Coordinates of C-alpha atoms and ligand atoms in Angstrom, one line a residue:
X1 CA 1.3 78.9 -26.4
X2 CA -2.3 78.6 -26.4
X3 CA -3.9 78.7 -23.3
X4 CA -7.8 77.3 -22.3
X5 CA -8.8 80.3 -22.6
X6 CA -7.2 80.9 -26.2
X7 CA -8.9 77.6 -26.5
X8 CA -12.1 78.4 -25.5
X9 CA -12.5 81.8 -27.6
X10 CA -10.6 79.8 -30.7
X11 CA -14.3 77.2 -30.4
X12 CA -16.4 80.7 -29.1
X13 CA -19.5 81.3 -32.1
X14 CA -19.1 85.5 -33.2
X15 CA -23.0 84.9 -34.7
X16 CA -25.9 82.8 -35.3
X17 CA -27.6 79.9 -32.7
X18 CA -25.8 78.9 -30.1
X19 CA -26.2 77.2 -27.0
X20 CA -24.2 77.4 -23.5
X21 CA -23.4 74.2 -22.0
X22 CA -23.4 73.8 -18.3
X23 CA -21.0 71.5 -15.9
X24 CA -22.5 68.7 -14.8
X25 CA -21.0 69.1 -11.6
X26 CA -21.7 73.0 -10.3
X27 CA -24.7 73.6 -12.8
X28 CA -22.0 76.9 -14.4
X29 CA -21.7 78.0 -17.3
X30 CA -18.5 76.3 -19.2
X31 CA -19.1 77.9 -23.0
X32 CA -21.0 78.3 -26.4
X33 CA -21.0 76.1 -28.8
X34 CA -23.1 76.8 -31.9
X35 CA -26.5 74.7 -33.3
X36 CA -25.0 74.6 -37.0
X37 CA -28.2 73.2 -39.8
X38 CA -28.3 71.8 -42.2
X39 CA -27.4 74.6 -44.9
X40 CA -23.9 73.9 -42.1
X41 CA -23.9 70.6 -42.7
X42 CA -23.6 70.9 -46.8
X43 CA -20.6 73.6 -46.6
X44 CA -18.6 71.0 -43.9
X45 CA -19.6 68.2 -46.7
X46 CA -18.4 70.4 -49.9
X47 CA -15.6 71.7 -47.7
X48 CA -14.3 67.5 -47.0
X49 CA -15.1 66.5 -50.8
X50 CA -12.7 69.2 -51.9
X51 CA -10.4 68.4 -49.6
X52 CA -9.7 65.0 -50.0
X53 CA -8.4 64.0 -53.1
X54 CA -5.6 66.3 -51.9
X55 CA -5.0 64.0 -49.3
X56 CA -5.5 61.3 -50.0
X57 CA -3.0 62.3 -52.8
X58 CA -0.4 62.4 -50.2
X59 CA 0.5 58.6 -49.6
X60 CA 0.2 56.7 -46.1
X61 CA 3.0 58.3 -44.9
X62 CA 2.8 61.3 -45.4
X63 CA -0.7 61.0 -44.1
X64 CA 0.7 59.3 -40.5
X65 CA 3.2 62.1 -40.3
X66 CA 0.3 64.7 -40.4
X67 CA -1.3 62.4 -37.9
X68 CA 1.4 62.0 -35.5
X69 CA 2.2 65.9 -35.9
X70 CA -1.7 66.0 -35.1
X71 CA -0.7 63.9 -31.7
X72 CA 2.1 65.8 -30.9
X73 CA -0.4 69.1 -30.2
X74 CA -3.1 67.2 -28.7
X75 CA -0.3 66.9 -26.5
X76 CA 0.8 70.2 -26.7
X77 CA -2.7 71.3 -25.1
X78 CA -3.3 68.0 -23.0
X79 CA -3.9 70.2 -19.3
X80 CA -6.6 72.9 -21.0
X81 CA -8.1 69.9 -23.2
X82 CA -8.1 68.3 -19.9
X83 CA -10.3 70.9 -18.1
X84 CA -12.0 71.7 -21.1
X85 CA -13.2 68.4 -21.3
X86 CA -13.4 68.0 -17.7
X87 CA -15.8 71.3 -17.2
X88 CA -18.4 70.5 -20.0
X89 CA -18.2 66.3 -19.5
X90 CA -17.7 66.5 -15.4
X91 CA -15.2 63.6 -15.5
X92 CA -12.5 64.9 -13.0
X93 CA -9.0 65.0 -13.8
X94 CA -7.6 62.7 -12.3
X95 CA -8.1 58.3 -12.5
X96 CA -8.8 57.1 -15.5
X97 CA -10.9 60.1 -16.8
X98 CA -9.6 63.7 -18.6
X99 CA -6.2 63.4 -18.9
X100 CA -6.4 60.2 -19.0
X101 CA -9.1 59.7 -22.4
X102 CA -5.9 63.2 -23.9
X103 CA -4.0 61.0 -23.4
X104 CA -5.3 58.2 -25.3
X105 CA -5.9 61.3 -28.3
X106 CA -2.1 61.2 -28.9
X107 CA -2.0 57.1 -28.3
X108 CA -4.3 56.5 -30.8
X109 CA -3.0 58.6 -33.2
X110 CA 0.2 57.3 -33.0
X111 CA -1.3 54.5 -33.4
X112 CA -3.3 55.1 -36.1
X113 CA 0.0 56.4 -38.0
X114 CA 1.9 53.3 -37.2
X115 CA -0.4 50.4 -38.3
X116 CA 0.7 49.3 -41.4
X117 CA -2.3 48.2 -43.7
X118 CA 0.0 46.5 -47.2
X119 CA -1.5 45.6 -50.1
X120 CA -2.6 41.3 -49.7
X121 CA -1.9 39.4 -51.9
X122 CA -4.8 35.6 -51.9
X123 CA -3.8 34.7 -55.4
X124 CA -0.4 33.7 -56.8
X125 CA -0.9 30.2 -58.4
X126 CA 0.8 31.1 -62.0
X127 CA -1.5 31.8 -63.7
X128 CA -3.9 33.5 -61.9
X129 CA -2.4 37.3 -59.4
X130 CA -4.8 38.7 -56.9
X131 CA -4.4 41.6 -55.0
X132 CA -6.6 42.9 -52.4
X133 CA -5.7 46.7 -51.8
X134 CA -8.2 49.5 -49.2
X135 CA -8.8 52.3 -51.0
X136 CA -9.9 55.8 -49.3
X137 CA -13.9 56.1 -49.2
X138 CA -13.8 59.8 -49.4
X139 CA -15.5 61.2 -46.8
X140 CA -16.7 60.0 -43.7
X141 CA -19.1 60.8 -40.5
X142 CA -18.2 61.2 -37.4
X143 CA -21.1 60.8 -34.8
X144 CA -20.6 60.1 -31.7
X145 CA -21.6 60.4 -27.6
X146 CA -21.6 62.6 -24.8
X147 CA -19.2 59.5 -22.3
X148 CA -15.7 59.2 -23.9
X149 CA -15.9 62.6 -26.4
X150 CA -12.9 63.1 -27.3
X151 CA -11.6 60.0 -27.7
X152 CA -14.4 57.7 -29.0
X153 CA -13.6 61.2 -31.8
X154 CA -9.9 60.0 -32.6
X155 CA -11.3 56.7 -32.4
X156 CA -13.1 57.5 -35.3
X157 CA -11.3 60.7 -37.2
X158 CA -7.7 58.8 -36.3
X159 CA -7.8 55.9 -39.0
X160 CA -9.9 57.2 -41.0
X161 CA -7.5 60.0 -42.6
X162 CA -4.7 57.3 -42.3
X163 CA -6.7 55.9 -44.4
X164 CA -6.9 59.1 -47.3
X165 CA -10.0 60.3 -46.0
X166 CA -11.5 63.9 -44.9
X167 CA -14.1 63.2 -41.6
X168 CA -17.2 65.2 -40.7
X169 CA -17.2 65.7 -37.1
X170 CA -20.8 65.4 -35.2
X171 CA -20.7 65.8 -31.8
X172 CA -23.8 64.6 -28.5
X173 CA -25.2 68.0 -28.1
X174 CA -24.1 67.4 -24.6
X175 CA -20.4 67.5 -25.0
X176 CA -19.6 69.6 -28.0
X177 CA -17.0 72.5 -26.6
X178 CA -15.1 69.0 -26.1
X179 CA -15.3 68.1 -30.4
X180 CA -15.0 71.4 -31.0
X181 CA -11.8 72.3 -29.3
X182 CA -10.1 69.0 -30.0
X183 CA -10.3 69.1 -33.7
X184 CA -8.9 72.5 -33.5
X185 CA -5.9 71.5 -32.0
X186 CA -5.6 68.6 -34.6
X187 CA -6.2 71.9 -37.7
X188 CA -3.3 73.0 -36.4
X189 CA -1.5 70.5 -38.2
X190 CA -4.9 69.4 -40.7
X191 CA -5.6 71.3 -44.1
X192 CA -8.3 73.0 -44.0
X193 CA -11.4 71.4 -44.9
X194 CA -10.5 67.9 -44.7
X195 CA -12.0 67.6 -41.0
X196 CA -14.3 70.0 -39.4
X197 CA -17.2 70.2 -37.1
X198 CA -20.8 70.1 -37.4
X199 CA -22.5 70.5 -33.8
X200 CA -26.8 70.5 -34.6
X201 CA -29.1 67.8 -33.0
X202 CA -30.8 64.9 -34.5
X203 CA -31.7 66.1 -37.2
X204 CA -28.2 67.4 -38.2
X205 CA -27.0 63.7 -37.6
X206 CA -29.5 62.1 -38.9
X207 CA -28.9 64.1 -41.9
X208 CA -24.9 63.6 -42.2
X209 CA -26.5 60.0 -42.3
X210 CA -28.3 59.9 -45.3
X211 CA -26.0 62.5 -47.0
X212 CA -25.3 61.5 -51.0
X213 CA -21.3 62.9 -51.0
X214 CA -20.6 60.9 -47.2
X215 CA -19.7 57.5 -48.1
X216 CA -19.2 55.8 -44.5
X217 CA -20.6 56.5 -41.0
X218 CA -18.4 55.6 -38.0
X219 CA -21.2 56.2 -35.2
X220 CA -21.0 55.3 -31.2
X221 CA -24.3 55.7 -29.3
X222 CA -27.4 53.7 -28.1
X223 CA -28.7 50.4 -30.0
X224 CA -31.9 52.7 -30.8
X225 CA -30.4 55.5 -32.9
X226 CA -27.7 52.8 -34.6
X227 CA -31.2 52.0 -36.4
X228 CA -32.1 54.8 -36.7
X229 CA -28.8 55.1 -38.3
X230 CA -29.7 51.8 -40.8
X231 CA -32.6 53.4 -41.8
X232 CA -31.5 56.9 -42.8
X233 CA -28.2 55.6 -44.3
X234 CA -30.5 53.1 -46.4
X235 CA -30.9 55.2 -49.7
X236 CA -27.3 55.1 -50.5
X237 CA -26.2 51.8 -49.4
X238 CA -23.4 53.7 -47.1
X239 CA -21.3 51.7 -45.3
X240 CA -21.2 51.7 -41.7
X241 CA -19.4 50.8 -38.1
X242 CA -21.5 50.7 -35.4
X243 CA -20.5 50.4 -31.6
X244 CA -23.2 50.7 -29.6
X245 CA -24.8 49.6 -26.7
X246 CA -23.6 47.4 -24.0
X247 CA -25.1 45.4 -20.8
X248 CA -21.4 43.6 -19.6
X249 CA -22.0 40.7 -17.8
X250 CA -18.9 39.9 -15.7
X251 CA -18.9 35.4 -14.2
X252 CA -16.7 35.5 -11.3
X253 CA -15.6 31.8 -11.3
X254 CA -15.9 29.9 -7.0
X255 CA -11.9 29.4 -7.3
X256 CA -11.0 32.8 -7.9
X257 CA -9.7 35.3 -4.8
X258 CA -12.6 38.0 -3.9
X259 CA -9.7 40.8 -2.3
X260 CA -7.5 40.3 -4.7
X261 CA -9.9 41.3 -7.4
X262 CA -12.4 43.8 -5.8
X263 CA -9.8 46.5 -7.2
X264 CA -10.1 45.1 -10.9
X265 CA -14.1 44.6 -10.9
X266 CA -14.7 47.7 -9.7
X267 CA -13.1 49.8 -12.1
X268 CA -14.5 47.7 -14.5
X269 CA -17.8 48.4 -13.3
X270 CA -17.1 52.2 -12.4
X271 CA -14.6 53.9 -15.0
X272 CA -16.0 57.7 -15.7
X273 CA -18.4 57.0 -13.2
X274 CA -20.2 54.0 -14.9
X275 CA -21.1 55.9 -18.2
X276 CA -18.5 53.7 -20.6
X277 CA -20.5 51.2 -22.5
X278 CA -18.3 49.0 -22.8
X279 CA -17.9 49.0 -18.3
X280 CA -19.3 45.6 -16.5
X281 CA -22.6 45.7 -15.8
X282 CA -23.9 43.0 -14.6
X283 CA -21.9 40.9 -12.3
X284 CA -22.5 37.5 -11.4
X285 CA -20.7 35.6 -9.2
X286 CA -20.8 32.1 -7.8
X287 CA -22.8 31.0 -4.3
X288 CA -19.2 30.0 -2.8
X289 CA -17.8 33.3 -3.2
X290 CA -20.9 35.7 -3.5
X291 CA -20.6 37.0 0.5
X292 CA -17.1 37.6 0.1
X293 CA -17.1 39.5 -3.6
X294 CA -20.0 42.0 -1.7
X295 CA -17.6 42.2 1.2
X296 CA -14.5 42.9 -0.8
X297 CA -16.2 45.1 -3.8
X298 CA -18.5 47.5 -0.9
X299 CA -15.1 48.3 1.2
X300 CA -12.6 49.5 -2.2
X301 CA -15.9 51.0 -3.1
X302 CA -16.5 53.5 -0.6
X303 CA -13.8 54.7 0.1
X304 CA -13.1 55.7 -3.8
X305 CA -13.3 60.0 -3.9
X306 CA -16.2 61.2 -5.6
X307 CA -17.4 65.3 -6.1
X308 CA -16.1 68.2 -8.9
X309 CA -13.9 67.5 -12.1
X310 CA -11.2 70.1 -11.7
X311 CA -10.4 68.9 -7.9
X312 CA -6.7 66.7 -7.5
X313 CA -8.7 64.0 -5.2
X314 CA -11.3 62.9 -7.1
X315 CA -12.1 60.0 -9.1
X316 CA -15.6 59.6 -9.8
X317 CA -17.9 62.3 -10.3
X318 CA -20.8 63.3 -12.0
X319 CA -23.1 62.3 -13.8
X320 CA -23.3 63.9 -17.8
X321 CA -26.8 65.1 -17.6
X322 CA -30.1 65.0 -15.5
X323 CA -31.7 62.0 -18.3
X324 CA -28.9 59.5 -17.0
X325 CA -29.2 60.3 -13.1
X326 CA -33.2 59.8 -14.1
X327 CA -32.1 56.5 -15.3
X328 CA -30.2 55.9 -13.1
X329 CA -32.2 56.8 -9.7
X330 CA -35.1 55.3 -11.1
X331 CA -32.9 51.8 -12.2
X332 CA -32.2 51.9 -8.2
X333 CA -35.3 52.4 -7.0
X334 CA -36.6 49.8 -9.0
X335 CA -33.8 47.6 -7.1
X336 CA -35.0 48.6 -3.9
X337 CA -38.8 48.3 -4.5
X338 CA -38.4 44.6 -5.7
X339 CA -37.2 43.4 -2.5
X340 CA -33.3 43.5 -3.3
X341 CA -30.4 44.0 -1.0
X342 CA -29.0 48.2 -1.5
X343 CA -24.5 47.5 -0.3
X344 CA -23.9 51.3 -0.9
X345 CA -25.1 54.5 -1.9
X346 CA -29.3 54.3 -3.2
X347 CA -29.6 57.4 -1.6
X348 CA -28.0 60.5 -3.6
X349 CA -27.8 63.9 -0.9
X350 CA -30.8 66.0 -3.0
X351 CA -29.1 69.7 -1.1
X352 CA -26.2 68.7 -3.4
X353 CA -25.6 70.9 -6.6
X354 CA -24.8 68.8 -9.8
X355 CA -25.6 65.4 -11.2
X356 CA -24.2 62.9 -8.3
X357 CA -25.4 59.6 -8.0
X358 CA -23.3 57.7 -5.3
X359 CA -21.1 54.6 -5.8
X360 CA -24.2 51.8 -5.2
X361 CA -23.9 48.5 -5.2
X362 CA -26.9 46.3 -4.7
X363 CA -26.8 43.2 -4.1
X364 CA -29.0 39.9 -3.6
X365 CA -31.4 41.1 -7.3
X366 CA -33.1 38.8 -9.3
X367 CA -31.3 38.6 -13.1
X368 CA -34.6 40.0 -13.9
X369 CA -35.2 42.7 -12.1
X370 CA -34.4 46.4 -14.4
X371 CA -31.6 47.1 -13.3
X372 CA -30.2 44.1 -14.2
X373 CA -31.4 43.7 -17.4
X374 CA -31.3 47.4 -18.3
X375 CA -28.1 49.4 -19.7
X376 CA -27.7 51.7 -16.3
X377 CA -24.5 53.3 -17.3
X378 CA -23.8 54.6 -14.2
X379 CA -22.2 54.2 -11.2
X380 CA -24.9 51.8 -9.6
X381 CA -23.7 47.9 -10.2
X382 CA -26.4 44.5 -9.5
X383 CA -24.3 41.4 -7.9
X384 CA -26.4 38.2 -8.7
X385 CA -25.7 34.3 -7.1
X386 CA -26.0 31.7 -9.2
X387 CA -24.7 28.4 -8.6
X388 CA -23.7 26.7 -11.1
X389 CA -21.3 28.3 -14.3
X390 CA -24.5 26.6 -16.7
X391 CA -26.9 29.3 -15.3
X392 CA -24.2 32.0 -15.6
X393 CA -23.5 31.9 -18.9
X394 CA -27.0 32.0 -19.5
X395 CA -27.5 34.5 -18.1
X396 CA -24.9 36.2 -19.5
X397 CA -26.5 35.6 -22.9
X398 CA -29.7 36.1 -22.0
X399 CA -29.4 39.9 -23.7
X400 CA -30.1 40.9 -27.3
X401 CA -26.7 42.9 -27.1
X402 CA -23.2 41.6 -26.3
X403 CA -20.5 44.4 -26.4
X404 CA -17.8 43.5 -23.8
X405 CA -18.0 40.9 -21.1
X406 CA -15.3 39.1 -18.4
X407 CA -14.3 35.6 -16.7
X408 CA -12.8 36.0 -13.6
X409 CA -10.6 32.8 -11.7
X410 CA -7.8 32.1 -10.6
X411 CA -7.5 29.1 -13.3
X412 CA -6.7 31.0 -16.8
X413 CA -7.2 27.5 -18.8
X414 CA -10.6 27.1 -16.8
X415 CA -11.7 30.9 -17.4
X416 CA -10.4 30.8 -21.0
X417 CA -12.9 27.9 -21.6
X418 CA -16.2 30.1 -19.9
X419 CA -14.8 32.4 -22.3
X420 CA -15.6 31.1 -25.1
X421 CA -19.6 30.2 -24.8
X422 CA -20.3 33.6 -23.4
X423 CA -21.7 35.7 -27.1
X424 CA -19.3 39.5 -27.1
X425 CA -17.3 41.0 -29.2
X426 CA -15.0 41.4 -26.4
X427 CA -14.0 39.3 -23.2
X428 CA -12.0 40.1 -20.6
X429 CA -9.9 37.4 -17.6
X430 CA -9.2 39.0 -15.1
X431 CA -10.1 42.4 -16.3
X432 CA -13.2 44.4 -18.3
X433 CA -13.1 47.5 -20.3
X434 CA -9.3 47.8 -20.9
X435 CA -9.0 48.3 -24.6
X436 CA -5.9 48.9 -27.0
X437 CA -5.2 50.8 -30.5
X438 CA -3.1 47.2 -31.2
X439 CA -6.5 45.2 -30.5
X440 CA -9.6 45.5 -32.7
X441 CA -12.9 46.0 -30.7
X442 CA -16.6 45.7 -31.9
X443 CA -20.2 44.5 -30.7
X444 CA -21.6 41.4 -31.5
X445 CA -25.1 40.8 -32.0
X446 CA -27.6 44.5 -31.1
X447 CA -24.7 45.4 -29.8
X448 CA -23.4 46.9 -33.4
X449 CA -20.9 45.4 -36.6
X450 CA -18.1 47.0 -37.9
X451 CA -14.3 46.0 -34.9
X452 CA -12.5 49.2 -34.8
X453 CA -8.9 49.6 -34.6
X454 CA -5.7 47.6 -35.5
X455 CA -5.4 46.5 -39.0
X456 CA -9.3 45.0 -38.8
X457 CA -10.0 49.3 -38.0
X458 CA -8.3 51.2 -40.8
X459 CA -9.5 48.2 -43.3
X460 CA -13.2 49.2 -41.8
X461 CA -12.7 53.0 -43.7
X462 CA -10.7 52.0 -46.7
X463 CA -13.2 50.2 -50.1
X464 CA -11.5 47.1 -50.0
X465 CA -10.5 46.2 -54.4
X466 CA -9.4 44.0 -55.9
X467 CA -6.8 44.1 -58.6
X468 CA -6.6 40.8 -60.5
X469 CA -4.1 39.8 -63.3
Ligands
NAD501 P1 -27.1 58.4 -28.5 O1 -27.2 57.0 -29.2 O2 -28.5 59.2 -28.0 O3 -26.4 59.7 -29.7 C1 -25.1 59.5 -29.9 C2 -25.0 61.3 -31.1 O4 -25.8 60.5 -32.1 C3 -25.7 61.9 -31.0 O5 -24.4 62.5 -31.3 C4 -26.3 62.2 -31.1 O6 -26.9 63.7 -31.1 C5 -26.4 61.1 -32.8 N1 -28.2 61.3 -32.8 C6 -29.3 60.7 -31.8 N2 -30.7 60.8 -33.4 C7 -29.7 60.3 -34.3 C8 -30.1 60.7 -35.8 N3 -31.3 60.2 -36.0 N4 -29.4 60.5 -36.7 C9 -28.2 60.2 -36.3 N5 -27.3 60.6 -35.3 C10 -28.2 60.9 -33.6 O7 -26.2 57.7 -27.6 P2 -25.5 58.3 -26.2 O8 -26.4 58.7 -24.7 O9 -25.1 59.8 -26.5 O10 -24.3 57.5 -25.4 C11 -24.7 56.4 -25.1 C12 -24.6 54.6 -26.0 O11 -24.0 55.0 -26.3 C13 -24.8 54.3 -24.8 O12 -25.5 53.1 -25.5 C14 -23.2 53.7 -24.3 O13 -23.5 52.2 -24.6 C15 -23.1 53.3 -26.0 N6 -21.5 53.9 -26.4 C16 -21.4 53.1 -27.0 C17 -20.1 52.4 -27.0 C18 -19.0 51.3 -27.5 O14 -18.0 51.6 -28.7 N7 -20.2 50.9 -28.1 C19 -19.5 53.3 -27.1 C20 -19.4 54.8 -26.4 C21 -20.7 55.1 -26.4

């Protein structure tokens, strides 16, 4: 059986340029990743191109069986994968963190295997018979971020393979080891060359996006990089699924029960220490319940342990990198300088090693404050007071991104009617950020386009072909 050391050894380069990854909680070295260049990328695309036709020819059933075996392999190595993920990304083993993320990898592989996509008959009137089929695209490029590196890689890889494509993955330069290890485990059950990882910087990502041998890019990351990918993919008219940045609003209606919703509000905002695309990042609370919501949330948040990921007691961790730590610090300072009231946190211990920023709640803050208007992507939640639902909806819709949103109320029908007015790809009611492999997920406005998960997710990894006759 493969141990943690075996797993690390299997992905450690024996030659070429390397990068040492440091644990964001302690600064200790975790391991070394290769730094590939565009020639390595060419080799990976060539191997994928060679492996893809035989994989496509296997058919849906055999490919699904292979994905189920890959899910078994992930489960066999789950504890070692979670440990590596925790050390490199910083997220704790427990809570909705490293073990949860590895569990999601096998769940999404199984779901992709189980999802049926059959040809659709669109017209059959005796004269005309037309069907839509979904054919493999060929080689798919998968470019991912550092916040949920394994899970997001599987979100891209599993449906791509299921639909008969080969995949070249370009992980974030901050978390390559997690993705290398995951792919090493998946490849125990997949044909050679079909799935590979190229660990490079932006240049390698940009080359993947413009590569004539790649038919589609699955991209998850910031809106700025999404725009760069649209440009670099234009000459080859690539298909794109873009899951970009968000700044999700939550609206608490006056009839919500503050104590009952505090825990779910907290995890909606602070899952993965706030480093989640569809986390709650701006909370709008009606004046009638404002003080009680602030109080209940502060009481809950103050008791949630943050610390080194491998310590089983912790469920919040450090920021993954210095750049993100600086963004969160700057935004909280801007809020404080503007006169907003810091209810909790906002006072990082500068003597402590690691990029720990304490759980922070900021009240009495203006809607145009940078902590509200910019994506903080960390453990700091602004809480904005509102007086009318129209005002709250206008503020929620006031930004140019729209990934997720939520409405909190004791009246389901009322919550759903407010939800319908919010410009976001998903609006949750009395929860925030829950994803499910059966339910399509994607952004509105500049949070991207294209859907992942479920049948819609499979369709987006095929080329629709109409057979008319
Ligand atoms: P990022 O955009 O900086 O990087 C993402 C990936 O793109 C990395 O692998 C990077 O190397 C690569 N890249 C950078 N420049 C490139 C270029 N010009 N061409 C091709 N690839 C390039 O994002 P990040 O900081 O890693 O992730 C955080 C962001 O991702 C946040 O904005 C967050 O909201 C968003 N995100 C969105 C979702 C979603 O599902 N919508 C999920 C997770 C994260």
